[in-house]
Short mmCIF file of C-alpha atoms and ligand atoms in Angstrom, two decimals:
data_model
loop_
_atom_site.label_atom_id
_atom_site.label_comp_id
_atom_site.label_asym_id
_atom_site.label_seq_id
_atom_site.Cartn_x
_atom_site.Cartn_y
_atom_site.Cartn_z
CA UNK A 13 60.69 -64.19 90.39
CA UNK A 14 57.02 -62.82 89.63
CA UNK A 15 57.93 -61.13 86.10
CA UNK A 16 58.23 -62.76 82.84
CA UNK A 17 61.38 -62.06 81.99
CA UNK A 18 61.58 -59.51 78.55
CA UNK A 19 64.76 -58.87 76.36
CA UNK A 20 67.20 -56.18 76.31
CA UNK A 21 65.78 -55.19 72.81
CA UNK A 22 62.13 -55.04 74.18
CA UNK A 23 62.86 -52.85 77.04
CA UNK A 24 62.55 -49.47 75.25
CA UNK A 25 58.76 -50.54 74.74
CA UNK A 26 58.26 -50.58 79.01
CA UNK A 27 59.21 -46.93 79.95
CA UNK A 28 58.74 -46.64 83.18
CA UNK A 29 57.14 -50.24 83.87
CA UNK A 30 59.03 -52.70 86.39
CA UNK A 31 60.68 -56.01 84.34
CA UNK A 32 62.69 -58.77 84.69
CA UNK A 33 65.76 -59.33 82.76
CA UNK A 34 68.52 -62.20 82.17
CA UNK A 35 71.22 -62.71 80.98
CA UNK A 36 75.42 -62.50 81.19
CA UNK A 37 77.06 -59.63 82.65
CA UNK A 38 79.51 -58.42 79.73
CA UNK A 39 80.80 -55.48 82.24
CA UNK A 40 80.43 -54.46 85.52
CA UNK A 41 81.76 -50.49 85.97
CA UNK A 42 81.75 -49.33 89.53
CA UNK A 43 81.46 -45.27 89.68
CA UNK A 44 81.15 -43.95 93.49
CA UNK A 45 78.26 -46.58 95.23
CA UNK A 46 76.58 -46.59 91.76
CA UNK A 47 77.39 -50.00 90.08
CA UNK A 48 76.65 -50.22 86.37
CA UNK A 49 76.05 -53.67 84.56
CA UNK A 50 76.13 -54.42 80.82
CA UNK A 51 73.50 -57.18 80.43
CA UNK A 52 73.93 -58.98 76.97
CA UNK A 53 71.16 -61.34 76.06
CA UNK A 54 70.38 -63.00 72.29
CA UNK A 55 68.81 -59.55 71.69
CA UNK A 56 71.63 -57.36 72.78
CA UNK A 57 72.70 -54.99 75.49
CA UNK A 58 71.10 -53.05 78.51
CA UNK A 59 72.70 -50.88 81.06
CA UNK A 60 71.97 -51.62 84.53
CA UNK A 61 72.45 -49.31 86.75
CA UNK A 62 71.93 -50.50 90.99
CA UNK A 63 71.85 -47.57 93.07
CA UNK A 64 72.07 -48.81 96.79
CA UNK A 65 69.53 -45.95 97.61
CA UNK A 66 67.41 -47.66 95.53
CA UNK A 67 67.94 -51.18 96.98
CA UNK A 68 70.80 -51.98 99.43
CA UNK A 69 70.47 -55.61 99.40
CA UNK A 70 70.38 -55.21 95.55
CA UNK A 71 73.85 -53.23 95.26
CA UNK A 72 75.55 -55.49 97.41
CA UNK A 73 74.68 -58.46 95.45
CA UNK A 74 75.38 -56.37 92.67
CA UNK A 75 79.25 -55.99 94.62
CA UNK A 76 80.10 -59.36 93.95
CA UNK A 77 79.03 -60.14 90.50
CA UNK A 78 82.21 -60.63 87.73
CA UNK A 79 82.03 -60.48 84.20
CA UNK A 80 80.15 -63.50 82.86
CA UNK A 81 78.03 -64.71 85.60
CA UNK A 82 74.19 -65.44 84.49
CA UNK A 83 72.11 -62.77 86.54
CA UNK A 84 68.45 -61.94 86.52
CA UNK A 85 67.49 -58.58 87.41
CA UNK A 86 64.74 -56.70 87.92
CA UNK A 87 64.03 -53.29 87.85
CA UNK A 88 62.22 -50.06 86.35
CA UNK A 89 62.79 -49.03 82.77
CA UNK A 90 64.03 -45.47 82.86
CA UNK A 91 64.41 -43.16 79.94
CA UNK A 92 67.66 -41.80 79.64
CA UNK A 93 68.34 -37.89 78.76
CA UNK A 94 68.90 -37.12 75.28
CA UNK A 95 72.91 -36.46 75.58
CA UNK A 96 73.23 -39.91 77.01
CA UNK A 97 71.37 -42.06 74.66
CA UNK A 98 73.82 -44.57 73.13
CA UNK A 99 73.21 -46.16 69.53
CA UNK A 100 75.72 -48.61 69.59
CA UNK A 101 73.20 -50.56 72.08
CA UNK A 102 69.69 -51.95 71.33
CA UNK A 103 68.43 -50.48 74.18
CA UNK A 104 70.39 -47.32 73.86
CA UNK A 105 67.57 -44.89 74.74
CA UNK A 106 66.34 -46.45 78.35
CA UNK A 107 68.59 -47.70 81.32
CA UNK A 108 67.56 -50.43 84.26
CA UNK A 109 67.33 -49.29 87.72
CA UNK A 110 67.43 -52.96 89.64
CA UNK A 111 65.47 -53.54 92.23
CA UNK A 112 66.68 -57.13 92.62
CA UNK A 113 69.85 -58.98 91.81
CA UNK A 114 70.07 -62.78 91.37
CA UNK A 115 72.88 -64.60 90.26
CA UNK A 116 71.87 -67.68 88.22
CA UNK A 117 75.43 -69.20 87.50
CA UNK A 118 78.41 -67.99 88.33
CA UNK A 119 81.49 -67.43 85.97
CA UNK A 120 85.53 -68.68 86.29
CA UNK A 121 87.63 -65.64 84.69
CA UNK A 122 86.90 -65.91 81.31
CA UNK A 123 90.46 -66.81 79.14
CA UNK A 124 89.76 -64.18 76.10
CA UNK A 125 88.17 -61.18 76.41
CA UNK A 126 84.56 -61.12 75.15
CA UNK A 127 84.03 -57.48 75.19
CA UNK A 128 85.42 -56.52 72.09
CA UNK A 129 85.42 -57.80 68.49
CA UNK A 130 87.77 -60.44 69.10
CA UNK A 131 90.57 -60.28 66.15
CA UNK A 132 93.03 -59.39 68.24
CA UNK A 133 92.90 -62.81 70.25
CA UNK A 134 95.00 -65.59 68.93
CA UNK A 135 92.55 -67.63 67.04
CA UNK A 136 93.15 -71.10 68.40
CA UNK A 137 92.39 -69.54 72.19
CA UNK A 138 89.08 -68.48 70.68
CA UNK A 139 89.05 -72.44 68.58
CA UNK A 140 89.75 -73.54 71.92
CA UNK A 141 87.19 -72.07 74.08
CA UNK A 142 84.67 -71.38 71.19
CA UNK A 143 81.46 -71.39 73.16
CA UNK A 144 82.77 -67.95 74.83
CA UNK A 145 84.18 -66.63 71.62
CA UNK A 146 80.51 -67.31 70.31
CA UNK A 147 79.07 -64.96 73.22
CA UNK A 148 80.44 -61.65 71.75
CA UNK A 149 77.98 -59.52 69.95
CA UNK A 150 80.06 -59.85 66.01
CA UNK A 151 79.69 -63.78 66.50
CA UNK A 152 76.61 -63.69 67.64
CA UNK A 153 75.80 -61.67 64.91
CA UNK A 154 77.38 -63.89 62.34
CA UNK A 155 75.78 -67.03 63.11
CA UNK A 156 72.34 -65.07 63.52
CA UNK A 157 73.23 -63.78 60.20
CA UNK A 158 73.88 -66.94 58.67
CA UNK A 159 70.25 -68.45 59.63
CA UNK A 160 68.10 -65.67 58.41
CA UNK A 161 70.41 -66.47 54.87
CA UNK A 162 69.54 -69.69 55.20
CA UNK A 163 65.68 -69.60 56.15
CA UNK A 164 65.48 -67.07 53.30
CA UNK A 165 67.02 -69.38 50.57
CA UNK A 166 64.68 -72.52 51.93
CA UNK A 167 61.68 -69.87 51.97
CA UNK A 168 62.76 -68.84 48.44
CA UNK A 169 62.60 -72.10 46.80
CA UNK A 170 60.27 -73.59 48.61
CA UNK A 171 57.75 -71.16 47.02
CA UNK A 172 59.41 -71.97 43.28
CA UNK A 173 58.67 -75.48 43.90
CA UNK A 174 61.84 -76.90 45.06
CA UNK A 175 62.04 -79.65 48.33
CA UNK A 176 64.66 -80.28 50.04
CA UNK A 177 65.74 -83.82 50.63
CA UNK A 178 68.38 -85.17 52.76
CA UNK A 179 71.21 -87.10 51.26
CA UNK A 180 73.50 -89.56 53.03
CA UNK A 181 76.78 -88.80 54.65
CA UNK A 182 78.02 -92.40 54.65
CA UNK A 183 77.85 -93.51 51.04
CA UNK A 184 80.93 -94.07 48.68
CA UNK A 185 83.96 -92.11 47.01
CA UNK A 186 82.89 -89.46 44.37
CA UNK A 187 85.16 -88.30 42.02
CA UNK A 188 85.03 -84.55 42.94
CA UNK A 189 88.76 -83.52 42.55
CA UNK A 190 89.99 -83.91 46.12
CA UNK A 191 90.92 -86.59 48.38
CA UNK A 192 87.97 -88.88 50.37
CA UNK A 193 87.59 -89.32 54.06
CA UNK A 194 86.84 -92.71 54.72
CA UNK A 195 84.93 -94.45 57.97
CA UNK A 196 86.04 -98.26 58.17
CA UNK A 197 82.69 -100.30 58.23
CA UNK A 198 82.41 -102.86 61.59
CA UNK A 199 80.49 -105.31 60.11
CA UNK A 200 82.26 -105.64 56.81
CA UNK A 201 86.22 -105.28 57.92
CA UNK A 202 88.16 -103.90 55.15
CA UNK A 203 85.76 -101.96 53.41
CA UNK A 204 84.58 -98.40 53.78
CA UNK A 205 82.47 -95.59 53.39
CA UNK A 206 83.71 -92.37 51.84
CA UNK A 207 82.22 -88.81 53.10
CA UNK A 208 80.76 -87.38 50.20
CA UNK A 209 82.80 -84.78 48.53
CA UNK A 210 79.23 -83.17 47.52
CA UNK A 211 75.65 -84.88 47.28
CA UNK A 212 76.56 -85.02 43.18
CA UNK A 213 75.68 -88.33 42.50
CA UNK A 214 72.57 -88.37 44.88
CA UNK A 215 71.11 -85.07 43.32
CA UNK A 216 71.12 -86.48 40.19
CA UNK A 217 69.77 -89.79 41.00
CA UNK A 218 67.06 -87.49 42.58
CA UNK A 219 66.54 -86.17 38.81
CA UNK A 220 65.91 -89.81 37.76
CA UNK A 221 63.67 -90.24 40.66
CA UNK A 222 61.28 -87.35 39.44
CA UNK A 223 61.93 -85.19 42.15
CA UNK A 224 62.58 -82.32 39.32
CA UNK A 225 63.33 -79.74 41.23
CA UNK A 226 66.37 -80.38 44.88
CA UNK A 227 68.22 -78.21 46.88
CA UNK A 228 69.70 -79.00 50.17
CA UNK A 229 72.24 -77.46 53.04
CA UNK A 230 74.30 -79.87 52.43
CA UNK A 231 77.38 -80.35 54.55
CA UNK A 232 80.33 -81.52 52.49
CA UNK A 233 83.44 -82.91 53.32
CA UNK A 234 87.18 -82.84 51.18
CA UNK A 235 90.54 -84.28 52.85
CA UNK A 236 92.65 -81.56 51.02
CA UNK A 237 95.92 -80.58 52.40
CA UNK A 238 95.96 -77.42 54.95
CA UNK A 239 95.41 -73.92 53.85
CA UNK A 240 94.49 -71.06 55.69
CA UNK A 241 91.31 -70.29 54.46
CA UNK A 242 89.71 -74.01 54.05
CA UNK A 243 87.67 -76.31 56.14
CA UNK A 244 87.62 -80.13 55.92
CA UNK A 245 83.98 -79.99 56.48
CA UNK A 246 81.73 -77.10 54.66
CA UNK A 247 78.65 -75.98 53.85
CA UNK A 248 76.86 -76.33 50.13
CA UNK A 249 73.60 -75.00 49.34
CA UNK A 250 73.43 -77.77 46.63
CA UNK A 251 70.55 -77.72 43.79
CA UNK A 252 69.39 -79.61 40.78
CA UNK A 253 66.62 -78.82 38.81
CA UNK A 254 64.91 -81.43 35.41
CA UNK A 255 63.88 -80.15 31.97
CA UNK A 256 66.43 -77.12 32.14
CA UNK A 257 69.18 -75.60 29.81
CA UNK A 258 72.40 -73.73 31.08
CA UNK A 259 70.48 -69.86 30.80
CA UNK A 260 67.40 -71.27 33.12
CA UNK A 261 69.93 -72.21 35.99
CA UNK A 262 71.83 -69.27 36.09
CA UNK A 263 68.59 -67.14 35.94
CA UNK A 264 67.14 -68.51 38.93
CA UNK A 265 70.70 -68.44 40.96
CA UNK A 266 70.85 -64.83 39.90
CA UNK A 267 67.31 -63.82 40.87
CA UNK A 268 67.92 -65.68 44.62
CA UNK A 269 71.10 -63.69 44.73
CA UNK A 270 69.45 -60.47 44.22
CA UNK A 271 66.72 -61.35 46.24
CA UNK A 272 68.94 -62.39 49.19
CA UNK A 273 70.83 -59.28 48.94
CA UNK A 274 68.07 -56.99 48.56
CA UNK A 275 66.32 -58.47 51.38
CA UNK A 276 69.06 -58.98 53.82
CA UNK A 277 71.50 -56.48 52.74
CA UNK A 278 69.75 -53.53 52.14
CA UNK A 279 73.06 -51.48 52.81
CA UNK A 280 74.47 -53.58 50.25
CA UNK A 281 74.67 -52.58 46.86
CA UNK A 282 75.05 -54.79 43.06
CA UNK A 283 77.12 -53.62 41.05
CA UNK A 284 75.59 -54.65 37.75
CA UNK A 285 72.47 -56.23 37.12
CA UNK A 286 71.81 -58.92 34.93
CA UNK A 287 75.30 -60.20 36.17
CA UNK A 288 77.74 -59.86 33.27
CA UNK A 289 78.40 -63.36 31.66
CA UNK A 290 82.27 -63.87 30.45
CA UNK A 291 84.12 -66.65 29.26
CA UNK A 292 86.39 -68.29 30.47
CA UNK A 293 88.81 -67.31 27.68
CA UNK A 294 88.10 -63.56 27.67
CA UNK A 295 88.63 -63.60 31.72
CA UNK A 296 91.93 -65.59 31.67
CA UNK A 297 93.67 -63.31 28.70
CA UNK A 298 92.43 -59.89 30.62
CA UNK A 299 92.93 -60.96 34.08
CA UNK A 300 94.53 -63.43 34.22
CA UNK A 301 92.41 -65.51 36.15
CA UNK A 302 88.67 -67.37 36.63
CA UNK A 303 87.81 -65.52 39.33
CA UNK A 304 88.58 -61.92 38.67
CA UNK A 305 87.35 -58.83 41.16
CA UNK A 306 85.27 -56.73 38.86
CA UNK A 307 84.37 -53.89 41.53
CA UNK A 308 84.86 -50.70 40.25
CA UNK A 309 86.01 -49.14 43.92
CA UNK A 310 87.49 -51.75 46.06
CA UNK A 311 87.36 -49.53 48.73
CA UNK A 312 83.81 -49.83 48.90
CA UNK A 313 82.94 -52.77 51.51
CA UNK A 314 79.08 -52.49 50.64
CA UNK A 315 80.20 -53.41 46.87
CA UNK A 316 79.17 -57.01 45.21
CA UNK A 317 80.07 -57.48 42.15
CA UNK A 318 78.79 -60.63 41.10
CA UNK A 319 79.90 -62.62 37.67
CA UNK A 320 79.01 -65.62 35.74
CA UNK A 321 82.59 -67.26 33.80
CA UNK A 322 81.25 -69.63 31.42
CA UNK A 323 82.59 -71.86 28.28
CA UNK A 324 85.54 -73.50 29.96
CA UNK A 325 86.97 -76.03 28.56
CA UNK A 326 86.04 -79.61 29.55
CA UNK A 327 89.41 -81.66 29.94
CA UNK A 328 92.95 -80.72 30.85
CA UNK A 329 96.08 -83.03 31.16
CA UNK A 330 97.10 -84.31 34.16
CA UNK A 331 101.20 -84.28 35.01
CA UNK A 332 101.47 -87.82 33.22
CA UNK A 333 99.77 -86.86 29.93
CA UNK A 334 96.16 -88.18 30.47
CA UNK A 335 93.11 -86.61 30.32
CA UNK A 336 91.02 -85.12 33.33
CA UNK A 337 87.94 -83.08 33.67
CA UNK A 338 88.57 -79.69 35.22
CA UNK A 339 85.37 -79.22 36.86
CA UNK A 340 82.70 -82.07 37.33
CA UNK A 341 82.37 -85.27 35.38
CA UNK A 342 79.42 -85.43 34.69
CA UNK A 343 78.62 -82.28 33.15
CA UNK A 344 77.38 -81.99 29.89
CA UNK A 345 79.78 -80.33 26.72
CA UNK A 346 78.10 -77.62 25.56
CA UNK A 347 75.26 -78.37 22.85
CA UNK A 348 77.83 -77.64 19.72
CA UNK A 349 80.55 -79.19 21.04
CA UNK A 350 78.74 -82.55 21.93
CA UNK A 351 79.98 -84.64 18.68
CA UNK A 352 83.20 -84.00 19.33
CA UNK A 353 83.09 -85.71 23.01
CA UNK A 354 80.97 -88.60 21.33
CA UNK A 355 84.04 -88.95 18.71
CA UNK A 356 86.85 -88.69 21.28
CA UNK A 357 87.69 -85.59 18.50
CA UNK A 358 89.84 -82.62 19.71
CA UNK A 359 89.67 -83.41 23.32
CA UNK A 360 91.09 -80.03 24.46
CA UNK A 361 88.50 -77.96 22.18
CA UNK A 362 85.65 -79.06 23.89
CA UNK A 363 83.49 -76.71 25.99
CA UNK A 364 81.75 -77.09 29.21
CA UNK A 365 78.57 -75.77 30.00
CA UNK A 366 80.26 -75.41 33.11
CA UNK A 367 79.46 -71.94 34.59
CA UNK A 368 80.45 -70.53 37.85
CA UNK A 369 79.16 -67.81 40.02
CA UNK A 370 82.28 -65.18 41.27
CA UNK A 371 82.09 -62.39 43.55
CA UNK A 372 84.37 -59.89 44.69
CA UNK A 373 86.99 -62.25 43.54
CA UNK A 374 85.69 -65.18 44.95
CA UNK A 375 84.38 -68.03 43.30
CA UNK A 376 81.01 -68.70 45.27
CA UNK A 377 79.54 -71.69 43.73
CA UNK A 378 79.17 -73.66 40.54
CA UNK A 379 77.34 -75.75 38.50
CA UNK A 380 76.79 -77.40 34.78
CA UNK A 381 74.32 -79.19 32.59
CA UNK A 382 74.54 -82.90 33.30
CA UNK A 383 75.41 -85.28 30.48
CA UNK A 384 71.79 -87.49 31.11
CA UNK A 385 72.55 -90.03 28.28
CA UNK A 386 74.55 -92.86 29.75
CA UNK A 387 76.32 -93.45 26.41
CA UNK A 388 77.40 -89.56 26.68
CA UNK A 389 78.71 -90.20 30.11
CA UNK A 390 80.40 -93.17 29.42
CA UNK A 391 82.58 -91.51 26.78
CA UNK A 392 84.05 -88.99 29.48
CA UNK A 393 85.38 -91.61 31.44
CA UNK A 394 86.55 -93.58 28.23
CA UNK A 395 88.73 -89.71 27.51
CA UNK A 396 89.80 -90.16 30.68
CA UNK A 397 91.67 -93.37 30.08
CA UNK A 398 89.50 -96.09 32.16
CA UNK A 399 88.48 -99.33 31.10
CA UNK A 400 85.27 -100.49 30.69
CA UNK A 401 85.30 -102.72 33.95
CA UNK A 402 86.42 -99.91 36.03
CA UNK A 403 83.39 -97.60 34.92
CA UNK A 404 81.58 -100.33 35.83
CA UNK A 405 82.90 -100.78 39.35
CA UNK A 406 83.16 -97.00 39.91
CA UNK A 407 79.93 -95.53 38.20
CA UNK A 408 78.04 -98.74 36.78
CA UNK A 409 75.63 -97.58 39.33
CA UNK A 410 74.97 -94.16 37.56
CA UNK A 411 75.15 -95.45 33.74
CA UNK A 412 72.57 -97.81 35.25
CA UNK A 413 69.94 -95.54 36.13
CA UNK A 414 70.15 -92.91 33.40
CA UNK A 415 69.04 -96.20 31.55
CA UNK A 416 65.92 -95.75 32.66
CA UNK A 417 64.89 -92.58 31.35
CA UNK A 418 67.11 -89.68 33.29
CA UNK A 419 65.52 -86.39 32.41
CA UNK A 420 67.74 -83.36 30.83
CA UNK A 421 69.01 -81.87 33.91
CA UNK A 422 71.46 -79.46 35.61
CA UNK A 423 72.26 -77.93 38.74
CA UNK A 424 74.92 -75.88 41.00
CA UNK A 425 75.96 -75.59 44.55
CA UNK A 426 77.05 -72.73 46.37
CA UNK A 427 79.95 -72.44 48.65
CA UNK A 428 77.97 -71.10 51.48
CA UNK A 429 80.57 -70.38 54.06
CA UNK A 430 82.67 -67.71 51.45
CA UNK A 431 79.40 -65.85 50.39
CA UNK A 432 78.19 -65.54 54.28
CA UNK A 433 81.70 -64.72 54.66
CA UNK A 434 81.63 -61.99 51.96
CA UNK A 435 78.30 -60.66 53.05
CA UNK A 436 79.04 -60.05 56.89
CA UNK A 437 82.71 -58.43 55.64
CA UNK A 438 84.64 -60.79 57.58
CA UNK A 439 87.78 -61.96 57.19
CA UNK A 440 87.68 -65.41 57.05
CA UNK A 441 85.35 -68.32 56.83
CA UNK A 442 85.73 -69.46 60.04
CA UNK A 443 83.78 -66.27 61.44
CA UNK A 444 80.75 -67.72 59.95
CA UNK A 445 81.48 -70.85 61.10
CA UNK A 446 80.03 -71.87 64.63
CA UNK A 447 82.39 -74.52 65.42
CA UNK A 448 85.22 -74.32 63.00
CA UNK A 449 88.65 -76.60 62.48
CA UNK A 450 92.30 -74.89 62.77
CA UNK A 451 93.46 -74.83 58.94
CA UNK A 452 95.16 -77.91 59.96
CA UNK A 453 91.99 -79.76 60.54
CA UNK A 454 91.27 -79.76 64.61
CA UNK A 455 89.01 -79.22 66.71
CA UNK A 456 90.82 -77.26 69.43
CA UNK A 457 87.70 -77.29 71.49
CA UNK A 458 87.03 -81.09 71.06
CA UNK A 459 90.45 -81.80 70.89
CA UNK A 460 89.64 -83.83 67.63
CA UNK A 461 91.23 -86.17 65.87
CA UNK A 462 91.66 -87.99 68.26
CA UNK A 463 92.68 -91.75 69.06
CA UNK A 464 90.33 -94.13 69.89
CA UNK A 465 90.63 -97.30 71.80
CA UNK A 466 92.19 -100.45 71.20
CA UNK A 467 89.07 -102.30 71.28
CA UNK A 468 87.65 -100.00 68.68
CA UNK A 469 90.25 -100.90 66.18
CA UNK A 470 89.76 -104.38 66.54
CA UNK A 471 86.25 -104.32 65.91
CA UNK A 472 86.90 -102.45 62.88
CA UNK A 473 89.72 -104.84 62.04
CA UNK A 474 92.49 -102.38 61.70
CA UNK A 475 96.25 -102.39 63.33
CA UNK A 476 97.85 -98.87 63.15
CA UNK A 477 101.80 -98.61 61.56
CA UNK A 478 104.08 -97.54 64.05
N1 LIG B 521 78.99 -80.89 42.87
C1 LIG B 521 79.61 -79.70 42.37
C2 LIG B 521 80.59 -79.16 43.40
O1 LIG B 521 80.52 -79.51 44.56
C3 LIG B 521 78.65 -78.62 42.05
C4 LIG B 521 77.69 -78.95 40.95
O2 LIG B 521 78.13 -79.15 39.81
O3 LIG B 521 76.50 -78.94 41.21
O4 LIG B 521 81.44 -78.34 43.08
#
């Protein structure tokens, strides 16, 4: 065709002027001979409207066009009277008269229906056929959402002096609480690489490296047993920063949070600004637990209510009596409660400078002060009941390099599914998700895990149990 084509949300700019459109056909509404067409491109909506006066070879193209075939149309940009303008639409104020109909692709019957928000579908039809479920305007909308969050938080730090380096995916098991997936290695049968649980150990090598200041979007990845609400594989916007205490952290994740809500959300409001700081203590004896909803009207879906929880304590005991961290290994006690760690005193006194990040009852992220002196370090795992050669084995590696001068450091990640999640008032995390897992772990649309062949195992030396 002779036109460049424009988009549904530029059309209100070309009153009057002939364009080009394409797109998918999200309706087609037949009303007498006029034939009316809802055109949805990555902008939006535009009503089409073929009028066989107008063009007979264009309506009768027009006749055979189903809900989800590719079209490109052209036609004049009308103005439509004021009682029929509709908001709802981008182009809500003008309507296309088509001069010419083209179909591009055509379309099988779709197996959900696209045209509305899509929670009354069964989810694992939508899993299943995911890159349709993706067309409708509230997905579409979520994932859109999701970048500019992104591209704002890179922009942000960026500009405060922060790079973002890539970490690896294959590397080995870190102890982050939950169970490792593992990918056999070919060329050394028998051994494997772990998916990392979080970059932890990288960032912090990072630190030693001099990088001083690290975020990433850093995909993560936790074999933890089904729940509704969870995802083997997330998303982390992960960050360490050198030469910092526990107060500069939290200041800087609070000023990105505003500023990401400000900017993005203007609709949006905070409920309390600076974000109220409460331990861990206070929170658990008046609401009984670490993530409490503070908003005042929960009613409100335009309400965050963001909280730091702070001071909790550093070990628990495990079901046979031993000692284990409860949030991250290798954060630091708090300043004052340093000795006792270094004496083994009082184990379940000590303080973390653990603090986390909630929000509307969600905890959102988390972070701590690192312990950077290797002989700090080495006493959590000695608390923790291992022996000397098994610190080796397992973290000899990290004692190593803080040996070489590791900078006072500390850092946090972000859960950034949950607070996309919270932000675009869905219901779930998998609505901010382009391609997410059943809570069982498949891929519906991949059909994944799946088995692979027999030659594949025996190149990776391994016989599966029957
Ligand atoms: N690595 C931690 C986590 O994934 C966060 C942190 O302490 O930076 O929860």
């Amino acid at each position: 065709m002779s036109l460049k084509r424009i988009l549904a949300a530029e059309t209100p700019d070309h009153i009057d002027e002939e364009v080009t459109i394409q797109g998918w056909v999200k309706i087609r509404r037949d009303h007498g001979k006029l034939i009316f067409l809802d055109i949805r491109d990555r902008s939006g909506i535009i009503q089409v409207v073929v009028n066989p006066r107008v063009s007979e070879e264009a309506h009768s193209e027009a006749s055979k066009i189903r809900s989800e075939f590719v079209v490109e149309i052209t036609g004049k940009v009308n103005k439509r009277p004021e009682n029929a303008i509709n908001k709802d639409i981008v182009s809500g104020t003008v309507e296309l008269e088509a001069t010419g109909v083209k179909v591009l692709a055509k379309s099988e019957t779709p197996p959900i229906d696209l045209t509305t928000e899509g929670y009354e579908i069964g989810e694992d039809l939508r899993l299943k056929y995911r890159y349709l479920d993706l067309r409708r305007e509230r997905m579409q909308k979520n994932i859109r959402a999701r970048h500019k969050i992104i591209k704002e938080i890179r922009d942000f730090l960026d500009k405060d002096g922060f790079i973002e380096v890539e970490t690896p995916v294959l590397t080995k098991s870190t102890p982050e609480g939950a169970r490792d997936y593992i990918v056999p290695s070919r060329l050394e049968n028998g051994r494997f690489y772990a998916l990392p649980q979080s970059p932890q150990q990288y960032k912090q090598l990072l630190m030693v490296a001099g990088v001083e200041r690290y975020f990433q979007i850093a995909r993560c990845f936790r074999d933890e047993d089904t729940r509704a609400d969870r995802q083997p594989e997330f998303t982390q916007l992960d960050l360490e920063m050198s030469f910092v205490t526990r107060e500069d952290v939290m200041d800087l994740n609070e000023k990105l949070l505003i500023h990401l809500v400000h900017t993005l959300m203007p609709g949006k409001k905070i409920q309390e600004t600076p974000f109220p700081r409460l331990t861990y203590k206070e929170v658990m004896e008046k609401y009984g637990t670490d993530r409490p909803d503070l908003r005042k009207d929960k009613e409100d879906m335009d309400l965050l209510a963001f909280a730091w929880i702070i001071d909790f304590p550093f070990f628990e005991k495990t079901e046979d009596g031993k000692w284990t961290f409860t949030h991250n290994p290798f954060s630091s006690p708090r300043p004052e409660d340093m000795k006792l760690l270094m004496e083994k005193k009082d184990i379940g006194e000590i303080l973390t400078t653990q603090y986390d990040i909630v929000l509307n009852g969600f905890e959102i992220g988390g972070g701590s002060i690192r312990n950077h002196e290797p002989e700090a370090l080495r006493k959590v795992f000695e608390v923790m009941g291992y022996e000397d050669k098994e610190i080796e084995a397992n973290f000899g590696h990290m004692l190593k390099a803080f040996s070489y001068g590791a900078p006072p450091h500390g850092g946090i990640a972000w859960g950034l599914d949950r607070f996309v999640d919270i932000l675009q008032n869905e219901t779930s995390i998998r609505e901010v998700i382009a391609f997410a897992k059943t809570g069982e772990g498949r891929d519906l649309m991949m059909e994944a895990p799946s088995q692979v062949s027999e030659k594949q195992l025996k190149e990776l030396g391994i016989k599966i149990s029957k």
